[in-house]
Amino acid sequence: MASDSLSFAEVMSAFAIEFEVDPYGDGHINDTYIADSTPKYILQRINTSIFKNPDELMHNISSVTKHLRNAIIKKGGNPDRETLNIIKTTDGKLYYRSSDGKCYRMYKFVDNTLSLNLPENPEQFEESARAFGQFQNMLSDFDASTLYETIPDFHHTPKRTQNLINAYEKDTAGRKNEVKDIYDGYMKYAEICNSIQDCLDSGEIPYRVTHNDTKLNNVLFDKDTEKCLCVIDLDTVMPGSLLCDFGDSLRFGASTAVEDEADLDKVWFSLEYFESYTKGFIGELKDTITKKEIELLPLSALVLTYECGIRFLTDYLDGDTYFKIHYPDQNLVRAKNHLKLCQDIFSKLDEMKKIVEKYI
Ligand code: ADP
Ligand code: GN1
Ligand code: MG
């Protein structure tokens, strides 16, 4: 049972599900728990220092899941398992604010599924690409103007670079000297990594309703069929670039090692996995993806790996206030890991272009 179980009793009764909960999953942002009842439920304490307006956040998730539900029904799927289902509080609210001011939401637990931190084979990764591609397709007719921006400038890479520069100058946690080489290593890619934002700003590529956090453990695989069943973690569904969804999946899933692997000899960018993801993603989006977006697919893997890597480094410099850590220098380990990945991706961009050409 979770240690702060006293307050959980209050929270669970607000949803009329009076059952003990245990910590669950590997998310870096919210506190996730499972109620091992029949049926099971997911309870999440929303990270309100990141998602500052839970009303807007839950409005987005509610309207997006309603839309997805209709799209899933139309294609003959099971909406109770193929998208998130919010369980409202007994007084009809989308989340519960507890007496100590914390915000909790509840979802149906999608049972008999797997959430992976590395794909086990290329076919599995291709399958996740189809799932994120289909997710994008199902939201292509969603009215983007009804969505709130839950985290401002979430994938604005130039602003992320500026945040790193500021954190380095400020040196809140006194770690600046320790990270100098890593910082300099990242700065070599700063300019080239402005490309997605520059193209959005100039209108060369479109804004679409995108997921924005397409790591492999944000899609659930059906244990029986091994097919992707449900795209989860909808906190950052907002207008953005399809390239961010593509690149972020690769940063996480096309690496030969997990995100916090400290032995850099194990960290490489796999062209085989790049190919399988590209095949699945382009296969789903061939009717809508533009020429310019196709041209930028390889670079997007670099941009999103750079962007996430500098976010880890910024957080380390700030004293670990954003991403969950399980040991003191985990954010630094993640940042070193992603720098190694950036270097490898950069050296493989020409080969990646040739792979993309095979699928257009
Ligand atoms: P975070 O924003 O912290 O990443 P997530 O919403 O991704 O939180 O949830 C963390 C993990 O919990 C997921 O990676 C997944 O393994 C599991 N999870 C979340 N929601 C569900 C659900 N409805 N059914 C089954 N597992 C879930
Ligand atoms: C966070 O929430 P989670 O763990 O699925 C983060 C992503 C990062 C990722 C790095 C809202 O994803 O942007 O890419 O960690 N989510 C948010 O693993 O910041
Ligand atoms: Mg997640």
Coordinates of C-alpha atoms and ligand atoms in Angstrom, one line a residue:
M1 CA 0.0 0.0 0.0
A2 CA 1.3 3.5 -0.7
S3 CA 2.7 5.3 2.3
D4 CA 0.4 8.2 2.3
S5 CA -2.6 5.9 2.4
L6 CA -4.5 8.1 4.8
S7 CA -5.1 10.8 2.3
F8 CA -5.9 8.1 -0.4
A9 CA -8.9 7.0 1.6
E10 CA -10.4 10.5 1.2
V11 CA -9.4 10.6 -2.5
M12 CA -10.8 7.1 -3.4
S13 CA -14.1 7.8 -1.7
A14 CA -14.5 10.9 -3.9
F15 CA -14.6 8.5 -6.8
A16 CA -16.7 6.0 -4.9
I17 CA -14.0 3.4 -5.3
E18 CA -12.8 2.5 -1.8
F19 CA -9.8 0.4 -2.5
E20 CA -6.1 0.6 -1.6
V21 CA -3.7 1.8 -4.2
D22 CA 0.0 1.0 -5.0
P23 CA 2.5 3.1 -7.1
Y24 CA 2.5 2.1 -10.7
G25 CA 4.5 2.7 -14.0
D26 CA 7.6 4.6 -15.0
G27 CA 6.2 8.0 -15.9
H28 CA 8.5 11.0 -15.1
I29 CA 5.8 13.6 -14.4
N30 CA 2.7 12.5 -12.5
D31 CA 2.4 10.2 -9.5
T32 CA 0.6 7.1 -10.8
Y33 CA -1.1 4.5 -8.7
I34 CA -3.1 1.3 -9.5
A35 CA -6.2 0.3 -7.6
D36 CA -6.1 -3.5 -7.8
S37 CA -9.9 -3.7 -7.5
T38 CA -12.2 -5.5 -9.9
P39 CA -12.2 -3.8 -12.3
K40 CA -8.9 -2.0 -11.8
Y41 CA -8.4 1.7 -12.0
I42 CA -5.5 4.1 -12.5
L43 CA -5.3 7.0 -10.0
Q44 CA -3.0 9.9 -10.8
R45 CA -1.9 12.8 -8.7
I46 CA -1.5 15.5 -11.3
N47 CA 1.8 17.3 -11.2
T48 CA 0.4 20.8 -10.8
S49 CA 3.8 22.5 -10.6
I50 CA 4.1 21.5 -14.3
F51 CA 0.4 21.5 -15.3
K52 CA -0.5 24.7 -13.6
N53 CA -4.2 24.7 -14.6
P54 CA -5.8 21.3 -14.0
D55 CA -9.2 22.6 -15.2
E56 CA -7.8 23.3 -18.6
L57 CA -5.7 20.1 -18.7
M58 CA -8.7 17.9 -17.9
H59 CA -10.9 19.9 -20.4
N60 CA -8.4 19.0 -23.1
I61 CA -8.3 15.3 -22.1
S62 CA -12.0 15.1 -21.8
S63 CA -12.7 16.6 -25.3
V64 CA -9.9 14.7 -27.0
T65 CA -11.0 11.3 -25.5
K66 CA -14.6 12.0 -26.6
H67 CA -13.4 12.7 -30.1
L68 CA -11.2 9.5 -30.1
R69 CA -14.1 7.5 -28.7
N70 CA -16.3 8.4 -31.6
A71 CA -13.6 7.7 -34.1
I72 CA -12.9 4.3 -32.5
I73 CA -16.5 3.3 -32.5
K74 CA -16.8 4.4 -36.2
K75 CA -14.0 2.0 -37.2
G76 CA -15.5 -0.9 -35.2
G77 CA -13.1 -0.7 -32.2
N78 CA -13.6 -1.0 -28.5
P79 CA -13.6 2.5 -27.0
D80 CA -13.4 1.2 -23.4
R81 CA -9.9 -0.2 -24.2
E82 CA -8.6 1.8 -27.1
T83 CA -8.5 5.2 -25.5
L84 CA -8.4 6.6 -22.0
N85 CA -11.7 6.7 -20.1
I86 CA -12.0 9.3 -17.4
I87 CA -13.8 8.2 -14.2
K88 CA -15.6 11.3 -12.8
T89 CA -15.9 12.1 -9.1
T90 CA -19.2 11.4 -7.4
D91 CA -20.2 15.0 -8.0
G92 CA -19.5 14.8 -11.7
K93 CA -16.1 16.5 -11.8
L94 CA -13.2 15.5 -14.1
Y95 CA -10.7 15.5 -11.1
Y96 CA -10.8 15.8 -7.3
R97 CA -9.1 18.5 -5.3
S98 CA -8.3 16.9 -2.0
S99 CA -8.4 18.7 1.4
D100 CA -4.6 19.2 1.2
G101 CA -4.9 21.0 -2.2
K102 CA -3.6 18.1 -4.4
C103 CA -5.4 17.2 -7.7
Y104 CA -6.3 13.6 -8.5
R105 CA -7.9 12.0 -11.6
M106 CA -8.9 8.5 -12.3
Y107 CA -9.0 6.4 -15.5
K108 CA -10.2 2.9 -16.3
F109 CA -7.2 0.6 -16.2
V110 CA -6.5 -0.9 -19.6
D111 CA -5.9 -4.5 -18.4
N112 CA -3.8 -7.2 -20.0
T113 CA -1.4 -4.8 -21.6
L114 CA 2.3 -4.0 -21.7
S115 CA 4.1 -0.7 -21.4
L116 CA 7.7 -0.9 -22.7
N117 CA 10.8 1.1 -22.0
L118 CA 12.6 -0.4 -25.1
P119 CA 11.1 -2.3 -28.0
E120 CA 11.9 -6.0 -28.0
N121 CA 12.1 -6.2 -31.8
P122 CA 11.7 -3.9 -34.9
E123 CA 8.2 -5.2 -35.7
Q124 CA 7.0 -4.1 -32.3
F125 CA 8.4 -0.6 -32.8
E126 CA 6.8 -0.4 -36.3
E127 CA 3.5 -1.3 -34.6
S128 CA 3.9 1.6 -32.2
A129 CA 4.6 3.9 -35.2
R130 CA 1.3 2.8 -36.7
A131 CA -0.5 3.5 -33.4
F132 CA 0.9 7.0 -33.1
G133 CA 0.2 7.6 -36.8
Q134 CA -3.4 6.4 -36.4
F135 CA -3.7 8.6 -33.3
Q136 CA -2.7 11.6 -35.5
N137 CA -5.2 10.5 -38.2
M138 CA -8.1 10.2 -35.7
L139 CA -7.4 13.8 -34.5
S140 CA -6.9 15.3 -37.9
D141 CA -10.5 16.7 -37.8
F142 CA -10.3 17.8 -34.2
D143 CA -10.8 21.6 -33.8
A144 CA -7.4 22.7 -32.5
S145 CA -8.7 26.1 -31.4
T146 CA -10.6 24.4 -28.5
L147 CA -7.4 23.1 -26.9
Y148 CA -5.6 24.9 -24.2
E149 CA -1.8 25.0 -24.2
T150 CA -1.1 22.9 -21.2
I151 CA 2.7 23.6 -21.2
P152 CA 3.6 26.8 -23.1
D153 CA 6.3 26.4 -25.8
F154 CA 6.6 22.7 -25.0
H155 CA 8.5 21.8 -28.1
H156 CA 9.9 25.3 -28.9
T157 CA 13.5 24.1 -29.2
P158 CA 15.2 27.5 -29.5
K159 CA 13.5 28.5 -26.2
R160 CA 14.6 25.2 -24.6
T161 CA 18.2 26.1 -25.6
Q162 CA 17.8 29.6 -24.1
N163 CA 16.5 27.9 -20.9
L164 CA 19.7 25.8 -20.8
I165 CA 21.9 28.8 -21.3
N166 CA 20.0 30.7 -18.5
A167 CA 20.3 27.7 -16.1
Y168 CA 24.0 27.4 -16.9
E169 CA 24.6 31.1 -16.1
K170 CA 22.4 31.0 -13.0
D171 CA 24.0 27.7 -11.7
T172 CA 21.4 27.3 -9.0
A173 CA 22.6 23.9 -7.8
G174 CA 26.3 24.7 -8.1
R175 CA 26.9 22.1 -10.9
K176 CA 28.1 24.3 -13.7
N177 CA 31.7 23.2 -13.7
E178 CA 30.9 19.6 -13.6
V179 CA 28.7 19.7 -16.7
K180 CA 30.9 22.1 -18.9
D181 CA 31.9 19.4 -21.4
I182 CA 28.3 18.1 -21.8
Y183 CA 27.0 21.7 -22.2
D184 CA 29.6 22.5 -24.9
G185 CA 28.8 19.2 -26.6
Y186 CA 25.1 20.1 -26.8
M187 CA 25.8 23.7 -28.0
K188 CA 27.3 22.3 -31.2
Y189 CA 23.8 21.2 -32.3
A190 CA 21.9 24.2 -31.1
E191 CA 21.6 25.9 -34.4
I192 CA 20.7 23.0 -36.6
C193 CA 18.1 22.0 -34.0
N194 CA 16.1 25.2 -34.5
S195 CA 15.0 23.8 -37.9
I196 CA 11.5 22.5 -36.9
Q197 CA 10.5 25.6 -35.0
D198 CA 11.9 27.8 -37.8
C199 CA 9.8 25.9 -40.4
L200 CA 6.7 26.2 -38.2
D201 CA 7.2 29.9 -37.8
S202 CA 7.7 30.5 -41.5
G203 CA 4.7 28.3 -42.3
E204 CA 6.8 25.8 -44.3
I205 CA 5.3 23.0 -42.2
P206 CA 1.8 23.0 -40.6
Y207 CA 0.6 22.9 -37.1
R208 CA -1.5 19.8 -36.4
V209 CA -3.1 18.4 -33.3
T210 CA -0.3 16.2 -32.0
H211 CA 0.5 14.0 -29.0
N212 CA 3.8 15.6 -28.2
D213 CA 5.1 12.9 -25.8
T214 CA 5.3 9.8 -28.0
K215 CA 7.7 7.7 -26.0
L216 CA 7.1 4.0 -26.2
N217 CA 5.8 3.6 -22.7
N218 CA 3.0 6.0 -23.6
V219 CA 1.3 3.3 -25.8
L220 CA -0.1 0.1 -24.4
F221 CA 0.4 -3.2 -26.2
D222 CA -2.3 -5.9 -26.0
K223 CA -0.5 -8.9 -24.3
D224 CA -2.5 -11.4 -26.4
T225 CA -2.2 -9.9 -29.9
E226 CA 1.0 -7.9 -29.4
K227 CA -0.7 -5.1 -31.3
C228 CA -0.9 -1.6 -29.9
L229 CA -4.2 -1.0 -28.2
C230 CA -4.2 2.4 -26.6
V231 CA -2.2 5.6 -26.8
I232 CA -2.1 7.1 -23.3
D233 CA -0.6 10.1 -21.5
L234 CA -2.7 12.7 -23.2
D235 CA -1.5 15.7 -21.0
T236 CA 0.4 17.3 -23.9
V237 CA -2.1 16.9 -26.8
M238 CA -1.9 20.3 -28.3
P239 CA -1.2 22.0 -31.7
G240 CA 2.3 21.0 -32.7
S241 CA 4.4 19.4 -35.4
L242 CA 4.1 15.8 -36.6
L243 CA 7.9 15.9 -36.7
C244 CA 8.0 16.2 -32.9
D245 CA 5.9 13.0 -32.5
F246 CA 8.1 11.2 -35.0
G247 CA 11.4 12.4 -33.5
D248 CA 10.5 11.8 -29.9
S249 CA 9.5 8.2 -30.6
L250 CA 12.9 7.6 -32.2
R251 CA 14.9 9.3 -29.4
F252 CA 13.4 6.8 -27.0
G253 CA 12.8 3.6 -29.0
A254 CA 15.5 3.6 -31.6
S255 CA 18.3 3.8 -29.0
T256 CA 20.0 0.5 -28.3
A257 CA 19.7 1.3 -24.6
V258 CA 17.3 2.7 -22.1
E259 CA 17.1 6.5 -21.5
D260 CA 19.3 6.4 -18.4
E261 CA 21.9 3.8 -19.5
A262 CA 25.1 5.1 -18.0
D263 CA 27.5 2.8 -20.0
L264 CA 27.7 4.9 -23.2
D265 CA 29.3 2.0 -25.1
K266 CA 25.8 0.5 -25.1
V267 CA 24.1 3.7 -26.4
W268 CA 23.7 3.8 -30.2
F269 CA 21.1 4.9 -32.7
S270 CA 19.8 1.9 -34.5
L271 CA 19.1 2.4 -38.2
E272 CA 17.2 -0.9 -38.2
Y273 CA 14.7 0.5 -35.7
F274 CA 14.7 3.9 -37.5
E275 CA 13.6 2.1 -40.6
S276 CA 10.9 0.1 -38.9
Y277 CA 9.4 3.2 -37.3
T278 CA 9.7 5.2 -40.5
K279 CA 7.9 2.4 -42.4
G280 CA 5.0 2.3 -39.9
F281 CA 4.6 6.0 -39.5
I282 CA 4.7 7.0 -43.2
G283 CA 2.5 4.0 -44.0
E284 CA -0.3 5.6 -41.8
L285 CA 0.3 9.2 -42.8
K286 CA 1.0 9.0 -46.5
D287 CA -2.1 10.9 -47.4
T288 CA -1.4 13.9 -45.2
I289 CA 2.3 14.2 -44.7
T290 CA 3.9 17.1 -46.7
K291 CA 7.0 17.0 -48.8
K292 CA 8.8 19.3 -46.4
E293 CA 7.8 17.2 -43.4
I294 CA 9.2 14.1 -45.2
E295 CA 12.4 16.0 -45.9
L296 CA 12.8 16.8 -42.2
L297 CA 12.0 13.3 -40.8
P298 CA 15.7 12.3 -40.2
L299 CA 16.6 15.6 -38.7
S300 CA 13.6 15.5 -36.3
A301 CA 15.3 12.5 -34.5
L302 CA 18.3 14.7 -33.8
V303 CA 16.1 17.7 -32.8
L304 CA 14.0 15.8 -30.3
T305 CA 17.0 13.9 -28.8
Y306 CA 18.8 17.2 -28.5
E307 CA 15.8 18.9 -27.0
C308 CA 15.1 16.2 -24.4
G309 CA 18.8 15.9 -23.6
I310 CA 19.1 19.7 -22.9
R311 CA 15.9 19.5 -20.8
F312 CA 17.6 16.8 -18.6
L313 CA 20.7 18.9 -18.4
T314 CA 18.7 22.1 -17.5
D315 CA 16.9 20.2 -14.8
Y316 CA 20.2 18.9 -13.4
L317 CA 21.6 22.5 -13.3
D318 CA 18.3 23.7 -11.7
G319 CA 18.6 21.1 -8.9
D320 CA 16.2 18.4 -10.3
T321 CA 12.9 20.1 -10.0
Y322 CA 11.1 18.8 -13.1
F323 CA 11.7 15.1 -14.0
K324 CA 11.4 12.4 -11.4
I325 CA 14.7 11.0 -10.4
H326 CA 15.5 7.8 -8.5
Y327 CA 19.2 8.6 -7.7
P328 CA 21.1 11.9 -7.3
D329 CA 22.7 12.3 -10.7
Q330 CA 20.1 10.6 -12.9
N331 CA 19.4 13.7 -14.9
L332 CA 23.1 14.0 -15.7
V333 CA 23.2 10.4 -16.7
R334 CA 20.2 10.9 -19.0
A335 CA 21.8 14.1 -20.5
K336 CA 25.1 12.3 -21.2
N337 CA 23.2 9.4 -22.7
H338 CA 21.3 11.7 -25.1
L339 CA 24.4 13.6 -26.1
K340 CA 26.0 10.3 -27.2
L341 CA 22.8 9.6 -29.1
C342 CA 22.8 13.0 -30.8
Q343 CA 26.4 12.4 -31.9
D344 CA 25.5 9.1 -33.4
I345 CA 22.3 10.3 -35.1
F346 CA 24.2 13.3 -36.6
S347 CA 26.8 10.9 -38.1
K348 CA 23.9 8.8 -39.6
L349 CA 21.7 11.5 -41.2
D350 CA 22.7 10.6 -44.8
E351 CA 21.8 7.0 -44.2
M352 CA 18.6 8.0 -42.6
K353 CA 17.6 10.1 -45.6
K354 CA 18.2 7.1 -47.9
I355 CA 15.9 5.0 -45.7
V356 CA 13.1 7.6 -45.8
E357 CA 13.4 7.7 -49.6
K358 CA 12.5 4.0 -49.7
Y359 CA 9.1 4.6 -48.1
I360 CA 7.8 7.6 -50.1
Ligands
ADP1 P1 3.4 10.3 -16.8 O1 2.8 11.6 -17.3 O2 4.0 10.5 -15.4 O3 4.3 9.7 -17.8 P2 1.5 8.3 -17.6 O4 0.1 8.9 -17.8 O5 2.3 8.1 -18.8 O6 2.2 9.3 -16.6 O7 1.4 7.0 -16.7 C1 2.5 6.3 -16.3 C2 2.4 4.9 -16.6 O8 1.3 4.3 -16.0 C3 2.3 4.6 -18.1 O9 3.6 4.6 -18.8 C4 1.6 3.3 -18.1 O10 2.6 2.2 -17.9 C5 0.7 3.3 -16.9 N1 -0.7 3.7 -17.3 C6 -1.2 5.0 -17.3 N2 -2.5 5.0 -17.6 C7 -2.9 3.7 -17.7 C8 -4.1 3.1 -18.0 N3 -5.2 3.8 -18.2 N4 -4.1 1.7 -18.1 C9 -3.0 1.0 -17.9 N5 -1.8 1.6 -17.6 C10 -1.7 2.9 -17.5
GN1_2 C1 8.3 13.0 -19.7 O1 5.5 12.0 -18.8 P1 6.5 11.1 -19.5 O2 7.3 10.4 -18.5 O3 5.7 10.2 -20.4 C2 8.1 14.4 -20.4 C3 8.5 14.3 -21.9 C4 10.0 13.8 -22.0 C5 10.1 12.4 -21.3 C6 11.5 11.9 -21.2 C7 5.1 16.5 -19.8 O4 7.4 12.1 -20.3 O5 8.4 15.5 -22.5 O6 10.3 13.6 -23.3 O7 9.6 12.6 -19.9 N1 6.8 14.8 -20.3 C8 6.5 16.1 -19.9 O8 11.5 10.6 -20.9 O9 7.4 16.9 -19.7
MG3 MG 4.0 8.9 -19.6

